CSV table of C-alpha atoms in Angstrom, one decimal:
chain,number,residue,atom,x,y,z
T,304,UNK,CA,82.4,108.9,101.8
T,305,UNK,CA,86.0,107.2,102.1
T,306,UNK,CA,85.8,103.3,102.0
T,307,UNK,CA,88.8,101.1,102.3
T,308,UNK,CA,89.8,98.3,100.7
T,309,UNK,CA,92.4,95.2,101.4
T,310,UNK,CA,94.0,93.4,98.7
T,311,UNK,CA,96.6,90.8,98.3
T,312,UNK,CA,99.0,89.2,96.2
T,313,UNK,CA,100.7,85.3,96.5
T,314,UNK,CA,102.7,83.5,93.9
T,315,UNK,CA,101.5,80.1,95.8
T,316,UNK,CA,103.8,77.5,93.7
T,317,UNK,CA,102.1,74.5,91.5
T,318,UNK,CA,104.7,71.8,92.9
T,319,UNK,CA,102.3,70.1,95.2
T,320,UNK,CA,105.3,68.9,97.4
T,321,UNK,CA,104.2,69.0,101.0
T,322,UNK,CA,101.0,70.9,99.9
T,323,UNK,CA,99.2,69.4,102.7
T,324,UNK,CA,101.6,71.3,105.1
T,325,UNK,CA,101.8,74.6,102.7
T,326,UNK,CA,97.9,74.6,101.9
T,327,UNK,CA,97.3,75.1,106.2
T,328,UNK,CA,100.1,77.7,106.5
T,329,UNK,CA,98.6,79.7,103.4
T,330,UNK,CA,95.0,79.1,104.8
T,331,UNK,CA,95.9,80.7,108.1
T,332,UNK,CA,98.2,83.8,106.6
T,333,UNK,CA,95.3,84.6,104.5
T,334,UNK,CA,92.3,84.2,106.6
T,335,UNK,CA,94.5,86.4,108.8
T,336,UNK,CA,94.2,89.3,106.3
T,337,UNK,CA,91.0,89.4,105.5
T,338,UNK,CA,91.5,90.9,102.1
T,339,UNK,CA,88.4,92.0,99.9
T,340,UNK,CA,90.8,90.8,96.8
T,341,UNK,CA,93.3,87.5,95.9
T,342,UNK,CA,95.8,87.8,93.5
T,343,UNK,CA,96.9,84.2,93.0
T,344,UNK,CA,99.8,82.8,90.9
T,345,UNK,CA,101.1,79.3,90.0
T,346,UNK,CA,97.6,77.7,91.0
T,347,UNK,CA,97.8,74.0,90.1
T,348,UNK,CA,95.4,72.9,87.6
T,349,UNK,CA,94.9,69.1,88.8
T,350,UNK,CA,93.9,69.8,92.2
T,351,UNK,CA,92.2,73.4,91.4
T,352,UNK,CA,94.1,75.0,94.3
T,353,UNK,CA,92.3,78.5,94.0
T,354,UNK,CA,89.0,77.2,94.3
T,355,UNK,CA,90.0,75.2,97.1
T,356,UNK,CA,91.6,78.2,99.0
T,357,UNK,CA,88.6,80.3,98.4
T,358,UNK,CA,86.3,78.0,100.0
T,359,UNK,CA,88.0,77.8,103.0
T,360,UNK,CA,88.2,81.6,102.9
T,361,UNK,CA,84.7,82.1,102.1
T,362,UNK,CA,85.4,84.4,98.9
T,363,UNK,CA,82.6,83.1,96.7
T,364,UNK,CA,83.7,84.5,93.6
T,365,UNK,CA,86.9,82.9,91.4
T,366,UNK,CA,88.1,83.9,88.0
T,367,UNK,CA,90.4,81.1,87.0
T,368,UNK,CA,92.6,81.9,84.0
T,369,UNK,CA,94.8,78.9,83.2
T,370,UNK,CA,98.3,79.3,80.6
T,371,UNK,CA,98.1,77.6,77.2
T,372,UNK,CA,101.6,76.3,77.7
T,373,UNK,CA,104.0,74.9,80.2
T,374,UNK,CA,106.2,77.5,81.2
T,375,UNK,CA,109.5,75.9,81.6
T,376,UNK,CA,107.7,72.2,81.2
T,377,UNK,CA,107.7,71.6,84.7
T,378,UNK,CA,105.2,69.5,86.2
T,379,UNK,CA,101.2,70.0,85.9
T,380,UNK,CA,99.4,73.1,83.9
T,381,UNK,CA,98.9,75.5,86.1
T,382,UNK,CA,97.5,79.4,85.8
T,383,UNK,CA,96.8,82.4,87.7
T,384,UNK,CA,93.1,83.0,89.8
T,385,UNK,CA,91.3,86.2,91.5
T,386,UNK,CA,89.2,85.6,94.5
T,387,UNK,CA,87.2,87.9,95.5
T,388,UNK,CA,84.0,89.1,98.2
T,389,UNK,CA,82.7,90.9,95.7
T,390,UNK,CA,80.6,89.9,92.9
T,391,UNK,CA,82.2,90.5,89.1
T,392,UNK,CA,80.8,93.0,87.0
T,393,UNK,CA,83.2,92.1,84.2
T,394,UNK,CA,85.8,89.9,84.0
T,395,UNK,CA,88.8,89.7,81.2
T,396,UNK,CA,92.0,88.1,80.0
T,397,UNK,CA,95.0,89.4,78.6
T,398,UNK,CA,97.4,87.1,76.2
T,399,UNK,CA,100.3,88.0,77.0
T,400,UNK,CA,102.5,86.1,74.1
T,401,UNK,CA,105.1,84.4,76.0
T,402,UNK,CA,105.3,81.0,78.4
T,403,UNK,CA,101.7,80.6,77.4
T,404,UNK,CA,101.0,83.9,80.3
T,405,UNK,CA,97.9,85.4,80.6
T,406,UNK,CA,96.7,88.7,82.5
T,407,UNK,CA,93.5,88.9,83.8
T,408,UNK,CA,91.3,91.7,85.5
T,409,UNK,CA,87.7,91.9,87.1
T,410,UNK,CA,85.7,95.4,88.0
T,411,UNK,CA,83.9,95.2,91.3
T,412,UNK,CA,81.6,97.4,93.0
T,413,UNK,CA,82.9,98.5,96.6
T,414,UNK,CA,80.5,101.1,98.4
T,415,UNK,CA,78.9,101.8,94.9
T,416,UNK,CA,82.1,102.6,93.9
T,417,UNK,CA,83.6,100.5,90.6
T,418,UNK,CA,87.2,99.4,90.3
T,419,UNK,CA,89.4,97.4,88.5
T,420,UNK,CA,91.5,94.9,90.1
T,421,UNK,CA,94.3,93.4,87.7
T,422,UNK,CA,96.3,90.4,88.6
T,423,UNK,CA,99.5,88.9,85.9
T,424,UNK,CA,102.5,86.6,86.6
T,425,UNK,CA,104.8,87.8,83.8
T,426,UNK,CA,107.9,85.9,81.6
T,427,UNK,CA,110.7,84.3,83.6
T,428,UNK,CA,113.9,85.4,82.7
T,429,UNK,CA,117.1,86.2,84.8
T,430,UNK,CA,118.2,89.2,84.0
T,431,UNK,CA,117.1,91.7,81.4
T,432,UNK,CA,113.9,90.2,79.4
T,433,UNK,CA,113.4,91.9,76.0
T,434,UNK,CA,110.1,89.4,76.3
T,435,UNK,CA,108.6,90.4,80.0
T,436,UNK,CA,109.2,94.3,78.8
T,437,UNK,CA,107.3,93.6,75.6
T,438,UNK,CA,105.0,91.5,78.1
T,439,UNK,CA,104.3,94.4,80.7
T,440,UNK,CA,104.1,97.2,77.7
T,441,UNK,CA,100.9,95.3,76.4
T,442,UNK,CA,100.0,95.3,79.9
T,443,UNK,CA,100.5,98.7,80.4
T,444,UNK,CA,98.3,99.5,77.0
T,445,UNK,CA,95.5,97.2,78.1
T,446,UNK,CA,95.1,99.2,81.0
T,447,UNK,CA,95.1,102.3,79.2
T,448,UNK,CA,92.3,101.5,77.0
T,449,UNK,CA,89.9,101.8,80.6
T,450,UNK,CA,87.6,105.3,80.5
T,451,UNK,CA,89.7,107.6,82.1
T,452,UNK,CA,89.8,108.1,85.8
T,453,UNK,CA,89.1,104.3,86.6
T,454,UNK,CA,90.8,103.5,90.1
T,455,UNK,CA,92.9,100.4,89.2
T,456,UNK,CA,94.9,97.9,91.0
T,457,UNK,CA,97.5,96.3,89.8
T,458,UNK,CA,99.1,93.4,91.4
T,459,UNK,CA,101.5,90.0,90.7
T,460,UNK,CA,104.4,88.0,90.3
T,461,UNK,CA,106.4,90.6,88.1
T,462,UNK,CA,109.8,88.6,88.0
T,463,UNK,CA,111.6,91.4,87.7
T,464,UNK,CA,113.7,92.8,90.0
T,465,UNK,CA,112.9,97.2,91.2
T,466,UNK,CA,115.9,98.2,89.0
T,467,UNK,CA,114.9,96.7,86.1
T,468,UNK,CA,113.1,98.8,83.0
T,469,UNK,CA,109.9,96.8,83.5
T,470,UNK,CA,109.0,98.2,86.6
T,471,UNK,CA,110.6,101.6,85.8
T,472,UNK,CA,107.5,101.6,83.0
T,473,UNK,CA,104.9,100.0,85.6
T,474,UNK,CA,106.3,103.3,88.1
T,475,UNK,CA,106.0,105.8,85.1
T,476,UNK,CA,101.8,104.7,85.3
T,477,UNK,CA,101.5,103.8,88.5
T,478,UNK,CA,102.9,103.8,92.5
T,479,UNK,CA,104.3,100.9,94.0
T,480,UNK,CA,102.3,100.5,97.5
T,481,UNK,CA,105.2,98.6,99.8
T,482,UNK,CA,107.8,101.8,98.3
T,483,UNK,CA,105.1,103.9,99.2
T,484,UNK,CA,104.4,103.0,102.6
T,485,UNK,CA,108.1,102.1,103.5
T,486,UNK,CA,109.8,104.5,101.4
T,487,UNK,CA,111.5,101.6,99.1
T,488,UNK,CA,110.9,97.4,98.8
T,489,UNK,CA,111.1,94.5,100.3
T,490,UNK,CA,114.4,93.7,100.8
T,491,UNK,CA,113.1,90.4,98.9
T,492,UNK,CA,110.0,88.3,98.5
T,493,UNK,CA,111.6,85.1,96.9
T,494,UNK,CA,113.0,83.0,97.2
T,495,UNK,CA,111.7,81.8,100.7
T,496,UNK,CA,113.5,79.1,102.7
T,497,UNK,CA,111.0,76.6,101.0
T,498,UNK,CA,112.9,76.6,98.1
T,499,UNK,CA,116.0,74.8,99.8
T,500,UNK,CA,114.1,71.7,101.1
T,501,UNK,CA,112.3,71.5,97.5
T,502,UNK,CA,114.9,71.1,94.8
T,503,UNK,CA,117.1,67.6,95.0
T,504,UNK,CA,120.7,67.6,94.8
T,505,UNK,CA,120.7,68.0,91.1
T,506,UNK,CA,118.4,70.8,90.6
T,507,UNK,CA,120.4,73.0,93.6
T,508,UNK,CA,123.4,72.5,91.7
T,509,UNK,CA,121.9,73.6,88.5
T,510,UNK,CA,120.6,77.0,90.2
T,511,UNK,CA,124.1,77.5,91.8
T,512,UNK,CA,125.7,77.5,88.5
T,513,UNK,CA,122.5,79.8,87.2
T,514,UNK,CA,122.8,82.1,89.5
T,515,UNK,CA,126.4,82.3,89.8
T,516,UNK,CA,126.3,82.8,85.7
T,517,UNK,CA,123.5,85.8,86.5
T,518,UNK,CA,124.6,87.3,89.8
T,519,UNK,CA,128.7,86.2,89.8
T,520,UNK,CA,128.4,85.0,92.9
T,521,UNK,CA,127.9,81.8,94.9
T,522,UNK,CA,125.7,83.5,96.9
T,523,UNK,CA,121.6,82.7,97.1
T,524,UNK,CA,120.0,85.1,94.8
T,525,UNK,CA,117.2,86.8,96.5
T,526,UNK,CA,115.2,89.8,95.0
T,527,UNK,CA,111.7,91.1,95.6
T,528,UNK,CA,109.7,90.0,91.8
T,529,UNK,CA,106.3,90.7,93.6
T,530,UNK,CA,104.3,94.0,93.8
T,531,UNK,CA,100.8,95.7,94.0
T,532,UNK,CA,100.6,98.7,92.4
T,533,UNK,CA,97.7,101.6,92.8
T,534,UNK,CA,96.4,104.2,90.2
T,535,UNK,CA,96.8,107.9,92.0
T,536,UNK,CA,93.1,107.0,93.2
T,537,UNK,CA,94.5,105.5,96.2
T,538,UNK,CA,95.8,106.4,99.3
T,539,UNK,CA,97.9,103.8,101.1
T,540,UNK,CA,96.8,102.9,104.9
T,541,UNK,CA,99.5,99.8,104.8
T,542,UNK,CA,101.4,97.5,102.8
T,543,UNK,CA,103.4,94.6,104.5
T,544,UNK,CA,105.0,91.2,103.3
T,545,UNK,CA,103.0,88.3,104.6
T,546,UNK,CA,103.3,84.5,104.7
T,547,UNK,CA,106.6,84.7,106.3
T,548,UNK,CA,106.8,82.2,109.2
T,549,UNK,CA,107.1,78.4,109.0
T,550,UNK,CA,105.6,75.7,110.2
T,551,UNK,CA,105.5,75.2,113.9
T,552,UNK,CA,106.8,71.6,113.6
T,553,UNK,CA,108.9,72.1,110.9
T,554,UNK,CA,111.0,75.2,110.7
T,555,UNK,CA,111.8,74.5,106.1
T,556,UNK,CA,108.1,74.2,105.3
T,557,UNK,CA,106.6,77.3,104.3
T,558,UNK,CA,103.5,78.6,102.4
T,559,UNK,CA,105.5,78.6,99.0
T,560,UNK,CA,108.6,79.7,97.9
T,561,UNK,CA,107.4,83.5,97.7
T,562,UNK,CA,106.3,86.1,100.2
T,563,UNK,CA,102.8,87.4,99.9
T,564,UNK,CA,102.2,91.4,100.0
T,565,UNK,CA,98.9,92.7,101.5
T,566,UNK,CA,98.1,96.5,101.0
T,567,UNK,CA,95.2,98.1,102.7
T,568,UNK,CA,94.0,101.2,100.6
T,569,UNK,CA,91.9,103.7,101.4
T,570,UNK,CA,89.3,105.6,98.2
T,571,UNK,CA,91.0,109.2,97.6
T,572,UNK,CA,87.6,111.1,97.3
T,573,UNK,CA,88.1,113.3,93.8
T,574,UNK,CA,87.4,116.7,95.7
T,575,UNK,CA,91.1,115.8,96.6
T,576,UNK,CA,92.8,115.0,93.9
């Protein structure tokens, strides 16, 4: 038997500004995909936006994991959410020692078939992060401790860039889908045009200078910091960046100020491995 599963991954942004456009947009990029799994970060607290979003896509079941802190002190608490089709047969957090992050990870049944499906949003940091590679090595050996030969899934907002030794240590355990599929990332998966009409005057200034102290140029950084990654268990059917358009009637509103990934994987019977 080879069943298939669809998963997905959004950074959806805790700034309510123009939420009631954003919150349609995201609604009809994700009912769109259908996914059997939500990896949400940046879900805002206040107004419980995960349980909200999995109501209007039917996913009955939510695992809500909110930070202890307030990660750059901006604005409401917020935290990171898996919906999901398919009951929980265990659900767990990860403290991740930084910003208040946590990492959290459910197993499902799928076709009788268990699997674990991971979702983090990891230190922010431009540049190199002594703190997110401490960060993703505790990931790394939480997911070890699993009985061996459990199909995983891996997915988030990594903030780090494909060059950067984080992700060289999440590709030394496991495969990047999008690279996999289309033989390297996303060009980039934030910053979105959202992230223009957002900021005032004061606060684009401040990430000019930012990024021109990071990046020596002028130029609007962009850099893909989002990825789902697979345990060898998987064989990848399709992997695409999602939430991409605007608004209709208002070409700098978008679903948030990152792209979404969706993979669709297909079970790797073990006679094949």
């Amino acid at each position: 038997m080879t069943s298939r599963i669809k998963v997905v991954t959004i950074n959806i942004l805790f700034e309510l500004d123009s939420w009631a456009q954003r919150c349609e947009l995201l609604v009809k990029g994700l009912a769109a995909e259908h996914a059997d799994l939500i990896g949400i970060q940046e879900v805002n607290l206040q107004e419980n936006t995960a349980k909200w979003l999995a109501e209007q896509l039917d996913m009955p079941y939510v695992y809500l994991v909110p930070y202890t802190a307030l990660p750059y002190n901006l604005g409401p608490v917020y935290g990171a959410a898996i919906l999901s089709r398919h009951a929980f047969i265990h659900q767990e957090a990860l403290d991740l020692k930084g910003q208040g992050r946590f990492a959290q990870r459910v197993e499902i049944s799928v076709d009788d078939r268990s699997l674990i499906f991971c979702n983090g949003h990891y230190y922010w940091q431009p540049g190199h992060s002594p703190q997110r590679v401490a960060q993703i090595q505790l990931l790394l050996n939480w997911l070890a401790d699993l009985p061996a030969n459990t199909p995983t899934i891996a997915v988030g907002d990594f903030n780090a860039t494909p060059n950067t030794t984080e992700m060289e240590m999440m590709r030394d355990r496991f495969i990047s889908t999008y690279a996999a599929f289309h033989g390297q990332e996303p060009e980039y998966t934030c910053p979105t045009p959202l992230v223009k009409r957002r900021h005032n005057i004061v606060r684009r200034i401040l990430w000019k200078f930012i990024n021109l102290w990071r990046n020596r140029t002028w130029k609007l950084w962009r850099g893909t910091l989002d990825y789902i990654y697979i345990s060898p268990h998987w064989q990848v059917c399709n992997c695409q960046v999602i939430l991409t358009e605007p608004a209709r009637d208002n070409p700098a509103i978008y679903p948030s100020d990152h792209f979404g990934l969706a993979a669709e994987l297909q079970w790797v019977d073990s006679t094949h491995q």
